[in-house]
mmCIF file with all atom_site columns, C-alpha atoms in Angstrom:
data_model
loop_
_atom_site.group_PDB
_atom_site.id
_atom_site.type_symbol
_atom_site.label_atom_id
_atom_site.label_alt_id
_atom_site.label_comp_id
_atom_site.label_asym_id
_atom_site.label_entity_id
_atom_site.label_seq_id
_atom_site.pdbx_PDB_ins_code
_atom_site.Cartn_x
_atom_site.Cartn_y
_atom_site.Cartn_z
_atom_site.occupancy
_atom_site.B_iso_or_equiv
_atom_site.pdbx_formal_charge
_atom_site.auth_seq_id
_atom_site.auth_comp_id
_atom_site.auth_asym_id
_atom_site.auth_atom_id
_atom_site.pdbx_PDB_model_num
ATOM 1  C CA . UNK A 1 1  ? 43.476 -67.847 41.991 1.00 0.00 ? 21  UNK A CA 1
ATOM 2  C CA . UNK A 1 2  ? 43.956 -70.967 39.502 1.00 0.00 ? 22  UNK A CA 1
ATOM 3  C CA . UNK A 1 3  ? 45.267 -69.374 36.279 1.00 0.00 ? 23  UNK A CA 1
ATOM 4  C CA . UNK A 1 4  ? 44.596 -71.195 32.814 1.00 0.00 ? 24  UNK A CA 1
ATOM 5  C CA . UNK A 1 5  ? 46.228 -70.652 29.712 1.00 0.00 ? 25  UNK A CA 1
ATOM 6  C CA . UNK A 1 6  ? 44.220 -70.585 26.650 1.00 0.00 ? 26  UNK A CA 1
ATOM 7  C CA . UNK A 1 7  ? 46.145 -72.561 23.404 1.00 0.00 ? 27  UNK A CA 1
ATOM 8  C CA . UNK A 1 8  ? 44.967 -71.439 19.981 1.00 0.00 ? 28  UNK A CA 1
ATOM 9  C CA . UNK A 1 9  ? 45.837 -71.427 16.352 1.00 0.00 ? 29  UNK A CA 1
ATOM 10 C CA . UNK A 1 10 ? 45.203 -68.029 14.196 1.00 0.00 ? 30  UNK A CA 1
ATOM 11 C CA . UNK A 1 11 ? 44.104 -68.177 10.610 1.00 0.00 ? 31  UNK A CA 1
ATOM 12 C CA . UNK A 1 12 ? 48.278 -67.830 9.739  1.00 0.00 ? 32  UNK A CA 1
ATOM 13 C CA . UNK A 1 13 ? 48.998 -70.992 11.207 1.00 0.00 ? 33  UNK A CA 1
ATOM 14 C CA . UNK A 1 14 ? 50.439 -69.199 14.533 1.00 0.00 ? 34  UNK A CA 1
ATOM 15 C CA . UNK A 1 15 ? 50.062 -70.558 17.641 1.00 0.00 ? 35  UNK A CA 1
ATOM 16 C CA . UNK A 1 16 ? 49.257 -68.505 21.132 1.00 0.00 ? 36  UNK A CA 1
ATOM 17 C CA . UNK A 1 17 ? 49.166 -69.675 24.701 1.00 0.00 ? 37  UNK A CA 1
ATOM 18 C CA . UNK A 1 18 ? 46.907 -66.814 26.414 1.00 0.00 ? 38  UNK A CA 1
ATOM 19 C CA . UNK A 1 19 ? 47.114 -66.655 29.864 1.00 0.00 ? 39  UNK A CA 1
ATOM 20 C CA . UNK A 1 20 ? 44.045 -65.954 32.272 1.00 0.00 ? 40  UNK A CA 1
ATOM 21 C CA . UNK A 1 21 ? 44.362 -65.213 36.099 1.00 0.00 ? 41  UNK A CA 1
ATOM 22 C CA . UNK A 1 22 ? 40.852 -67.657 36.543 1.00 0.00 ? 42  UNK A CA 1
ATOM 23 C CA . UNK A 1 23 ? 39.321 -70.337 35.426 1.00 0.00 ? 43  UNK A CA 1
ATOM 24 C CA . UNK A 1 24 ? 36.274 -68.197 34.361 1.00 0.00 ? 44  UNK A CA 1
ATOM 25 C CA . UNK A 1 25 ? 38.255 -68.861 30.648 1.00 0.00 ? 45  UNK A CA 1
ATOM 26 C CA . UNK A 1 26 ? 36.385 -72.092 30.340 1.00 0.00 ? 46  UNK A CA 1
ATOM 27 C CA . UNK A 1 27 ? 33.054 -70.587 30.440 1.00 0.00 ? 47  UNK A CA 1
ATOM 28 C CA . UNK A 1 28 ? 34.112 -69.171 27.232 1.00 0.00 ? 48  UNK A CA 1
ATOM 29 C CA . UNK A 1 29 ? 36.002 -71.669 25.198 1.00 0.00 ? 49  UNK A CA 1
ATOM 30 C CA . UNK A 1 30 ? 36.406 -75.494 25.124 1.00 0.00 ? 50  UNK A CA 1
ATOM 31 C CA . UNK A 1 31 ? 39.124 -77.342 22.995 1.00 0.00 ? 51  UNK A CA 1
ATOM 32 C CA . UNK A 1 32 ? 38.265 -77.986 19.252 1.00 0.00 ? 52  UNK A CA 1
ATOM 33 C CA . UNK A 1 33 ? 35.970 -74.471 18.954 1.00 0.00 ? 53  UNK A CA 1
ATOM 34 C CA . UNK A 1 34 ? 36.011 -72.487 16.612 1.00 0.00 ? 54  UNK A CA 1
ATOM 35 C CA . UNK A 1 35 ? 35.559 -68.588 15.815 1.00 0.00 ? 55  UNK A CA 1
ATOM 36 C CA . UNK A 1 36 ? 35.606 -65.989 13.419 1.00 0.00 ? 56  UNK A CA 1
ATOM 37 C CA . UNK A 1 37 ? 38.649 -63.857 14.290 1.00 0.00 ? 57  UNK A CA 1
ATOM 38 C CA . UNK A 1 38 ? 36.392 -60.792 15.327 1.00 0.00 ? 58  UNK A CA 1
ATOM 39 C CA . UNK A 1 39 ? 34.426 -63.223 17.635 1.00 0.00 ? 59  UNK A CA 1
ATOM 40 C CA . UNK A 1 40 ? 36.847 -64.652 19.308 1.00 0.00 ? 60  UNK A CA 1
ATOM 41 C CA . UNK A 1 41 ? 38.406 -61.176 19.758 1.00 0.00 ? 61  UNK A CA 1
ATOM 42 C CA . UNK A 1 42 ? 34.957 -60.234 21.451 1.00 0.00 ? 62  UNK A CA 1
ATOM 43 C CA . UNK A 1 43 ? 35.020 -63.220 23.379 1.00 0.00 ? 63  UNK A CA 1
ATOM 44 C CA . UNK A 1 44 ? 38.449 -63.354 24.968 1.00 0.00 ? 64  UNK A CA 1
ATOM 45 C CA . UNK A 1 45 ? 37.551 -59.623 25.832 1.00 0.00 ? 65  UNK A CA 1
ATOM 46 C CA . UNK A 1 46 ? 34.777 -60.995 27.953 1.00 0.00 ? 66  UNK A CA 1
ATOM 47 C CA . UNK A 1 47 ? 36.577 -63.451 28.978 1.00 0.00 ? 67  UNK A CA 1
ATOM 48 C CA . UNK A 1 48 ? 39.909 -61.687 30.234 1.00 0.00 ? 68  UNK A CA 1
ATOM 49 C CA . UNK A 1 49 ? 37.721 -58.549 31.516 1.00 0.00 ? 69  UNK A CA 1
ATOM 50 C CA . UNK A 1 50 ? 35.555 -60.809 33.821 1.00 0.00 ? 70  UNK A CA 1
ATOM 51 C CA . UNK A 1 51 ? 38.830 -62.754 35.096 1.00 0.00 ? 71  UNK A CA 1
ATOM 52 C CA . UNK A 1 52 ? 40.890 -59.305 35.645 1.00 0.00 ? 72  UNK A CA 1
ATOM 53 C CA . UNK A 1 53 ? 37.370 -58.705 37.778 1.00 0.00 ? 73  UNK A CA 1
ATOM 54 C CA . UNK A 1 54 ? 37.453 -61.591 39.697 1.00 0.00 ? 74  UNK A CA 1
ATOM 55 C CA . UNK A 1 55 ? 41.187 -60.873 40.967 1.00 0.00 ? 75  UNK A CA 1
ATOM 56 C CA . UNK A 1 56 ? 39.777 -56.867 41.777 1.00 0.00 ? 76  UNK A CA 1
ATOM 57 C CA . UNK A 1 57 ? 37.339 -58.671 43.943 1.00 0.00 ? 77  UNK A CA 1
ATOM 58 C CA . UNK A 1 58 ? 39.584 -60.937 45.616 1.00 0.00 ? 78  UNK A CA 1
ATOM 59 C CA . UNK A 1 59 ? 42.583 -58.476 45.826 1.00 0.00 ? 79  UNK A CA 1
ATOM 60 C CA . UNK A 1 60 ? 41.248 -55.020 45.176 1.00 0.00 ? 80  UNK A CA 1
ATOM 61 C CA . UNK A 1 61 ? 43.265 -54.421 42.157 1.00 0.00 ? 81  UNK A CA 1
ATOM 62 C CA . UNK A 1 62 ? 42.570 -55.617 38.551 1.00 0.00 ? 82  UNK A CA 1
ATOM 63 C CA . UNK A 1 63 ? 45.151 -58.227 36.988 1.00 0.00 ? 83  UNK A CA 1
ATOM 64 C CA . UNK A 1 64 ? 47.286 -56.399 34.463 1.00 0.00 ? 84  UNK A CA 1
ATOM 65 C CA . UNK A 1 65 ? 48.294 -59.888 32.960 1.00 0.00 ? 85  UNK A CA 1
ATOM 66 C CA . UNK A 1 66 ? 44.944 -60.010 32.156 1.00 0.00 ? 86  UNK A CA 1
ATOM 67 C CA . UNK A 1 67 ? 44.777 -56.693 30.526 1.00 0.00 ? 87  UNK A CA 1
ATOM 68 C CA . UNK A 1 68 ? 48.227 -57.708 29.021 1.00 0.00 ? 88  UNK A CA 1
ATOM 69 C CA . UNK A 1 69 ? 46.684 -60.680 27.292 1.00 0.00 ? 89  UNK A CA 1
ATOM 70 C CA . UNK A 1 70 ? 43.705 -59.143 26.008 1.00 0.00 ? 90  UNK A CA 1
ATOM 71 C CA . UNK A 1 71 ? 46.425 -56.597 24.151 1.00 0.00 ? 91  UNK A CA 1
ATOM 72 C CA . UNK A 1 72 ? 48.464 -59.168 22.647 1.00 0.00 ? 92  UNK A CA 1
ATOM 73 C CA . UNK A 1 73 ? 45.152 -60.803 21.735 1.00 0.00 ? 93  UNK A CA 1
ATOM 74 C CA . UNK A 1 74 ? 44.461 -57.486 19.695 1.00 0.00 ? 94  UNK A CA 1
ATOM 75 C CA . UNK A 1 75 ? 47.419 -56.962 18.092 1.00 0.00 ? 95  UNK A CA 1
ATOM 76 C CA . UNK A 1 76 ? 47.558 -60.166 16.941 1.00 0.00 ? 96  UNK A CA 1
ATOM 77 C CA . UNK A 1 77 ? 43.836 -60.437 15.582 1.00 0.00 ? 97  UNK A CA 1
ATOM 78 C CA . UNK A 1 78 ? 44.764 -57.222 13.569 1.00 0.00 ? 98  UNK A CA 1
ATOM 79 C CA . UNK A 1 79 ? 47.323 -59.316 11.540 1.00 0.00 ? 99  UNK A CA 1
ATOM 80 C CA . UNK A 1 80 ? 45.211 -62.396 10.240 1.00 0.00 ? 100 UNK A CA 1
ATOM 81 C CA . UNK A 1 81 ? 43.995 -63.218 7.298  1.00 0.00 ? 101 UNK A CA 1
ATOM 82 C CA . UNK A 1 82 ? 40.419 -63.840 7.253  1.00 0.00 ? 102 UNK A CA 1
ATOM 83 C CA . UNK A 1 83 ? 39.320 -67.333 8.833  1.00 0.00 ? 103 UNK A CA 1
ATOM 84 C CA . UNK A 1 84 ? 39.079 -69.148 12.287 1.00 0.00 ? 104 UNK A CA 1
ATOM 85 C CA . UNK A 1 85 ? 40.945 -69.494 15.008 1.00 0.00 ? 105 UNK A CA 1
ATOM 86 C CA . UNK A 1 86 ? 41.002 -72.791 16.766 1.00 0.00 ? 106 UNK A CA 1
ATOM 87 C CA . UNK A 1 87 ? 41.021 -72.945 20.659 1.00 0.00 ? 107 UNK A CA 1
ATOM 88 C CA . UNK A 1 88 ? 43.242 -75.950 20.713 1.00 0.00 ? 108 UNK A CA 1
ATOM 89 C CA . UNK A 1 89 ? 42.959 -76.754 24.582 1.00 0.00 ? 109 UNK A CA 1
ATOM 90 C CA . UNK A 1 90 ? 42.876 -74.829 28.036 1.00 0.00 ? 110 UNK A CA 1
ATOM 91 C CA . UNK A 1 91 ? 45.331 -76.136 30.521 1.00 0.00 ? 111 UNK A CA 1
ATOM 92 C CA . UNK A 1 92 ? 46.550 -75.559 34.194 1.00 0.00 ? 112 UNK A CA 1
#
């Protein structure tokens, strides 16, 4: 499957490269949007739970990288400060 990685920039000025086992990612996000923290939470937990099902249909298995992202995604989001995050660009 063609994986993307998903480049932001949380409300603290952090920057996070999220990876995605599919391309279904840029359905979601495009470079220069941005999202409430909460949203984009709710939207990369679309995102990464519709990928992780795209490699159970191809494979029979979900993608834990997948699930692994979506967790880092949390924990992070649960340490900002109130704001945006910026999706800064999806890339190969």
């Amino acid at each position: 499957m063609p994986e993307r990685y998903v480049l932001v920039r949380w409300p603290d000025g952090e920057a996070q490269r999220i990876y995605s086992p599919s391309t279904v990612v840029e359905d979601f996000f495009s470079a220069g949007q941005r999202m409430a923290v909460g949203d984009f939470v709710a939207t990369s937990r679309a995102a990464l739970t519709e990928a992780s099902e795209r490699v159970r249909r191809a494979y029979g298995f979900p993608c834990g990288n997948a699930a692994r992202s979506l967790a880092s995604v949390e924990a992070r989001a649960a340490a900002q400060p109130a704001g945006d995050v910026l999706v800064e660009g999806i890339e190969p």
